[in-house]
CSV table of C-alpha atoms in Angstrom, one decimal:
chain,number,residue,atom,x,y,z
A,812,UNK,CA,-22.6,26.3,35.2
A,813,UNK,CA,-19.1,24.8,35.4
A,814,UNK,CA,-21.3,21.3,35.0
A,815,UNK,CA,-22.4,22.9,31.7
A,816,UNK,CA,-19.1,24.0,30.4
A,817,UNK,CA,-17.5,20.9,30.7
A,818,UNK,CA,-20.2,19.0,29.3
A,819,UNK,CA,-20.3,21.5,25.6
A,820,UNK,CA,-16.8,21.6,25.9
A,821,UNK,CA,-16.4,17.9,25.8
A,822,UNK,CA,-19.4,17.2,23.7
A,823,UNK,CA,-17.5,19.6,21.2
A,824,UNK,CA,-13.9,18.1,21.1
A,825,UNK,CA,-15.9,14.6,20.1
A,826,UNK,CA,-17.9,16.3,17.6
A,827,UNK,CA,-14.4,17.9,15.9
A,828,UNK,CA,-12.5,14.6,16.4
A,829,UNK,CA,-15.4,12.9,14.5
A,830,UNK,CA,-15.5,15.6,11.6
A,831,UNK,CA,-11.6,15.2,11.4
A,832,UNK,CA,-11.8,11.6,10.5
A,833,UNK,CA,-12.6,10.5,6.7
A,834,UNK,CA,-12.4,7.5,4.8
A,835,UNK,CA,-10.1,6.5,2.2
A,836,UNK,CA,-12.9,6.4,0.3
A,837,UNK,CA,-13.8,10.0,0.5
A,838,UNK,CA,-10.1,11.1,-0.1
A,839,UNK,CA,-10.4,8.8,-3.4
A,840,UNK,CA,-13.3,10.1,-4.9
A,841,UNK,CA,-12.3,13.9,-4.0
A,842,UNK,CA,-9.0,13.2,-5.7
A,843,UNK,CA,-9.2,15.0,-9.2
A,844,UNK,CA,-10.8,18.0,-7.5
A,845,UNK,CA,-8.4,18.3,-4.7
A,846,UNK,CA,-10.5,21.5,-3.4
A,847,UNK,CA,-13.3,19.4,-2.9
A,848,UNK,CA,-11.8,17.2,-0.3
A,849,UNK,CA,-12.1,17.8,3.3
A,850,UNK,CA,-9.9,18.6,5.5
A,851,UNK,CA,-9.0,15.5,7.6
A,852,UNK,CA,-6.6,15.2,10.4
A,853,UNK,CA,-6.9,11.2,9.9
A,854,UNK,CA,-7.8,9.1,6.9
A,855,UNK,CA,-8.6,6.1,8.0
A,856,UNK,CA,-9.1,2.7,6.7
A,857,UNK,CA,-12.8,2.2,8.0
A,858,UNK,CA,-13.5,-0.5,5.2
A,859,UNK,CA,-10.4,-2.5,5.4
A,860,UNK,CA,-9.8,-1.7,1.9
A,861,UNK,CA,-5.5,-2.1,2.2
A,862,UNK,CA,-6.0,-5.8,4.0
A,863,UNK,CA,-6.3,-7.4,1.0
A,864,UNK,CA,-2.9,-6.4,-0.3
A,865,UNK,CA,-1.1,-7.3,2.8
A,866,UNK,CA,1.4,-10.1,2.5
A,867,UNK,CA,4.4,-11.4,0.7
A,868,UNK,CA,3.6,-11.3,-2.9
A,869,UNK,CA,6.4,-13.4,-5.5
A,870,UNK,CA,6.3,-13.4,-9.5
A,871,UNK,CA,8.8,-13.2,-12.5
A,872,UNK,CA,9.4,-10.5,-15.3
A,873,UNK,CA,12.2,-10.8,-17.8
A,874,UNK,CA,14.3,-13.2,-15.7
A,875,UNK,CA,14.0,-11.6,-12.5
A,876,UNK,CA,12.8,-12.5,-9.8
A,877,UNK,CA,10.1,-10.4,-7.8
A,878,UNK,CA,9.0,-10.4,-3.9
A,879,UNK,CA,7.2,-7.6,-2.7
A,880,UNK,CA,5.9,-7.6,1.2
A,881,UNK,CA,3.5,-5.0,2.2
A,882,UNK,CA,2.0,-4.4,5.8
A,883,UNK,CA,-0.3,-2.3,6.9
A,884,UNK,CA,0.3,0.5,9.3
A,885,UNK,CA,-2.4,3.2,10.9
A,886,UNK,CA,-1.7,7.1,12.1
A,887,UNK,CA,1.3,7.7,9.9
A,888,UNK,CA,2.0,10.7,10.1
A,889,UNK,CA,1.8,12.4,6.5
A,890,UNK,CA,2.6,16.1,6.4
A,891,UNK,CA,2.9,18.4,9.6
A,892,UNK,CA,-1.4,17.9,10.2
A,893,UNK,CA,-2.3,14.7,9.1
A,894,UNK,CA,-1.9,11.1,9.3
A,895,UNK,CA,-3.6,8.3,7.5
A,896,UNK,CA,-3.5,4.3,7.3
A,897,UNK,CA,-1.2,3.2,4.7
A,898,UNK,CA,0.9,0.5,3.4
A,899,UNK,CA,4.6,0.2,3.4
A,900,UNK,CA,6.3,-2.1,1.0
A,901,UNK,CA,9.4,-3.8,0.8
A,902,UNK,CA,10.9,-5.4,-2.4
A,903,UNK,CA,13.9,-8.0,-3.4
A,904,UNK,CA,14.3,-7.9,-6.7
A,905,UNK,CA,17.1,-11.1,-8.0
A,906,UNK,CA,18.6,-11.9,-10.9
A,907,UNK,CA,17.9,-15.7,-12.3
A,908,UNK,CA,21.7,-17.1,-10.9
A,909,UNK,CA,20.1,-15.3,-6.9
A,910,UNK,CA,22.3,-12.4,-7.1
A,911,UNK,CA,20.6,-9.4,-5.7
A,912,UNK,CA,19.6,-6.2,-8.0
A,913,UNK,CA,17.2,-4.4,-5.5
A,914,UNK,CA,16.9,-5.1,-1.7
A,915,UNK,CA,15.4,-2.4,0.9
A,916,UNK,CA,13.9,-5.8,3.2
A,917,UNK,CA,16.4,-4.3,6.0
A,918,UNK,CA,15.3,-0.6,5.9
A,919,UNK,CA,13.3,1.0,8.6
A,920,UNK,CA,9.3,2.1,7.4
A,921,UNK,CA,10.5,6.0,7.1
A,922,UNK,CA,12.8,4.5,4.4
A,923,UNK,CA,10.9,2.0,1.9
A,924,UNK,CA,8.2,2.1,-0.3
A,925,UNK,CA,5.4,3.9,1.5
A,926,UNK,CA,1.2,3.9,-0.1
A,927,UNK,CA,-0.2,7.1,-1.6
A,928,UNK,CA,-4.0,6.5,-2.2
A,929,UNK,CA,-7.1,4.7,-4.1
A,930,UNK,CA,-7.6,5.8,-7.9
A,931,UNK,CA,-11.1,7.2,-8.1
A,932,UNK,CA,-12.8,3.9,-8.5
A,933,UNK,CA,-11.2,2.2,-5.7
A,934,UNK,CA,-9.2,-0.6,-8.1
A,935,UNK,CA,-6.1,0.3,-7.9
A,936,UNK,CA,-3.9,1.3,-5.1
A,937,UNK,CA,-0.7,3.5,-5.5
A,938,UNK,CA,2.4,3.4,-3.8
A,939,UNK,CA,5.7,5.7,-4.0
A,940,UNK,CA,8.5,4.0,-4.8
A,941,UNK,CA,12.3,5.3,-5.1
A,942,UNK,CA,14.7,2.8,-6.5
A,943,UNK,CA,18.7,2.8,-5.8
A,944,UNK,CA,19.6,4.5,-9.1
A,945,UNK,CA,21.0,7.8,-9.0
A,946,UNK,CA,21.3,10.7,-11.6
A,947,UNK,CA,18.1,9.6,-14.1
A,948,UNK,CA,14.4,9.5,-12.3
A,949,UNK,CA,14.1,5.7,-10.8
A,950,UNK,CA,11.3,7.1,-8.9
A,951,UNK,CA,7.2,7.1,-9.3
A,952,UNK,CA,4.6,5.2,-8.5
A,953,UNK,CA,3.5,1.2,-8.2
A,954,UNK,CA,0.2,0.2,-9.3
A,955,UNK,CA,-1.2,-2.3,-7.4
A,956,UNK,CA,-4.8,-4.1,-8.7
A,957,UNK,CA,-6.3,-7.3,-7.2
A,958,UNK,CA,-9.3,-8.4,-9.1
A,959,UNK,CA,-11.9,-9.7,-6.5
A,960,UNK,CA,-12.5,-12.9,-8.4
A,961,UNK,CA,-9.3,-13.8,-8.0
A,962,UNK,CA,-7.5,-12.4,-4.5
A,963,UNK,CA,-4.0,-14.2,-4.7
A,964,UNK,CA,-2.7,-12.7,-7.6
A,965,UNK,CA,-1.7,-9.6,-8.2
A,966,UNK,CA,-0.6,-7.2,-11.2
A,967,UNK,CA,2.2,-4.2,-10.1
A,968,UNK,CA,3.0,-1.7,-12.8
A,969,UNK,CA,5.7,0.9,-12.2
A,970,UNK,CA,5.1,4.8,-13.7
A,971,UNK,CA,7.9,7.1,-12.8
A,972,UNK,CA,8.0,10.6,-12.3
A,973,UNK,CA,8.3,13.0,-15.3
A,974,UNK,CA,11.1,15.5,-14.2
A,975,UNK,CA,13.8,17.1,-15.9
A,976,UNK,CA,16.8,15.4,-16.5
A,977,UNK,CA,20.8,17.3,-16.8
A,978,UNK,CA,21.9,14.1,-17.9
A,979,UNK,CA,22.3,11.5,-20.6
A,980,UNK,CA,19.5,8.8,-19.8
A,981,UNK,CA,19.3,7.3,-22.7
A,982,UNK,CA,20.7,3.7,-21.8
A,983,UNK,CA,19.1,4.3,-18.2
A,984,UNK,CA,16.5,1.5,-16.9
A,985,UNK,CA,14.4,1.8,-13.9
A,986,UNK,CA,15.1,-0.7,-10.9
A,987,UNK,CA,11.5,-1.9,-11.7
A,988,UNK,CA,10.4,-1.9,-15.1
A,989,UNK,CA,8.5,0.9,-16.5
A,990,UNK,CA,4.7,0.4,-18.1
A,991,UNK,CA,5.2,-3.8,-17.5
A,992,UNK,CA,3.0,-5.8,-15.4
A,993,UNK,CA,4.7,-7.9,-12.9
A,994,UNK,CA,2.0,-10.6,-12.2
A,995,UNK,CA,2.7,-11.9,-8.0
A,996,UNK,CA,1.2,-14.5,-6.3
A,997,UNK,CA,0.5,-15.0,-2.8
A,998,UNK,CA,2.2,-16.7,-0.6
């Protein structure tokens, strides 16, 4: 009887570890129906979807100079009961004369640009991003695409948050600029 026990009882604990496991993939397509999306203790990367993104990526926008690096990290803990594979990204942002605007190279993961999740159709991958300007919102979301026919280049296009504002922002620009594509290249 004991023999029994300990078989259903660890027969059980895989069956729930399996059920608490889901793909990127299933958290993207659940995503504009958030009730429809199970409830996973681990999303996991089973595809290798975030490999391709991994790297240092360089490119130009308006005179500056762009370098993003993402890696890709598994079990992050997101929330008190969950964790899920991800990419953190790191960005130096210079001026054309190599003065620095932006650097966060030297900042631990918990501190950097971390990723989010797939849009629905599994193009585009979104990462949070917080630049260093206080007061007006320098904070949102980076849009990264790779088009498969052509997997060392890559568009990034930065969305902020809508919040309310208690100050004059009118003369305010984002670190990264907002609504423009920043075309990288790998390196």
């Amino acid at each position: 009887m004991k023999k029994l026990f300990l078989i259903l009882t660890l027969l059980y604990g895989v069956h729930s570890t399996a059920q608490q496991t889901v793909s990127l993939e299933t958290m993207a397509s659940c995503r504009s129906n958030p009730e429809t999306c199970p409830d996973a203790q681990y999303v996991k990367d089973v595809n290798n979807l975030l490999n391709k993104y991994v790297g240092t990526w360089k490119g130009n926008l308006d005179g500056n100079n762009y370098e993003f690096n993402f890696i890709k990290k598994e079990n992050v803990e997101r929330g008190s009961d969950s964790q899920w594979d991800m990419l953190i990204g790191r960005v130096k942002i210079t001026y054309q004369n190599g003065s620095t605007l932006f650097n966060n190279f030297d900042k631990p993961d918990d501190k950097v640009s971390f990723g989010d999740i797939f849009q629905k159709d599994l193009k585009v991958y979104l990462v949070r991003f917080s630049g260093n300007k206080s007061g007006c919102i320098d904070s949102g979301y980076l849009y990264l695409r790779i088009s498969p026919q052509t997997p060392n280049q890559m568009t990034i296009t930065f969305h902020p948050d809508f919040d309310i504002v208690t100050q004059d922002c009118s003369h305010f620009k984002t670190t990264i600029p907002t609504g423009k594509k920043i075309y990288l290249t790998r390196q």
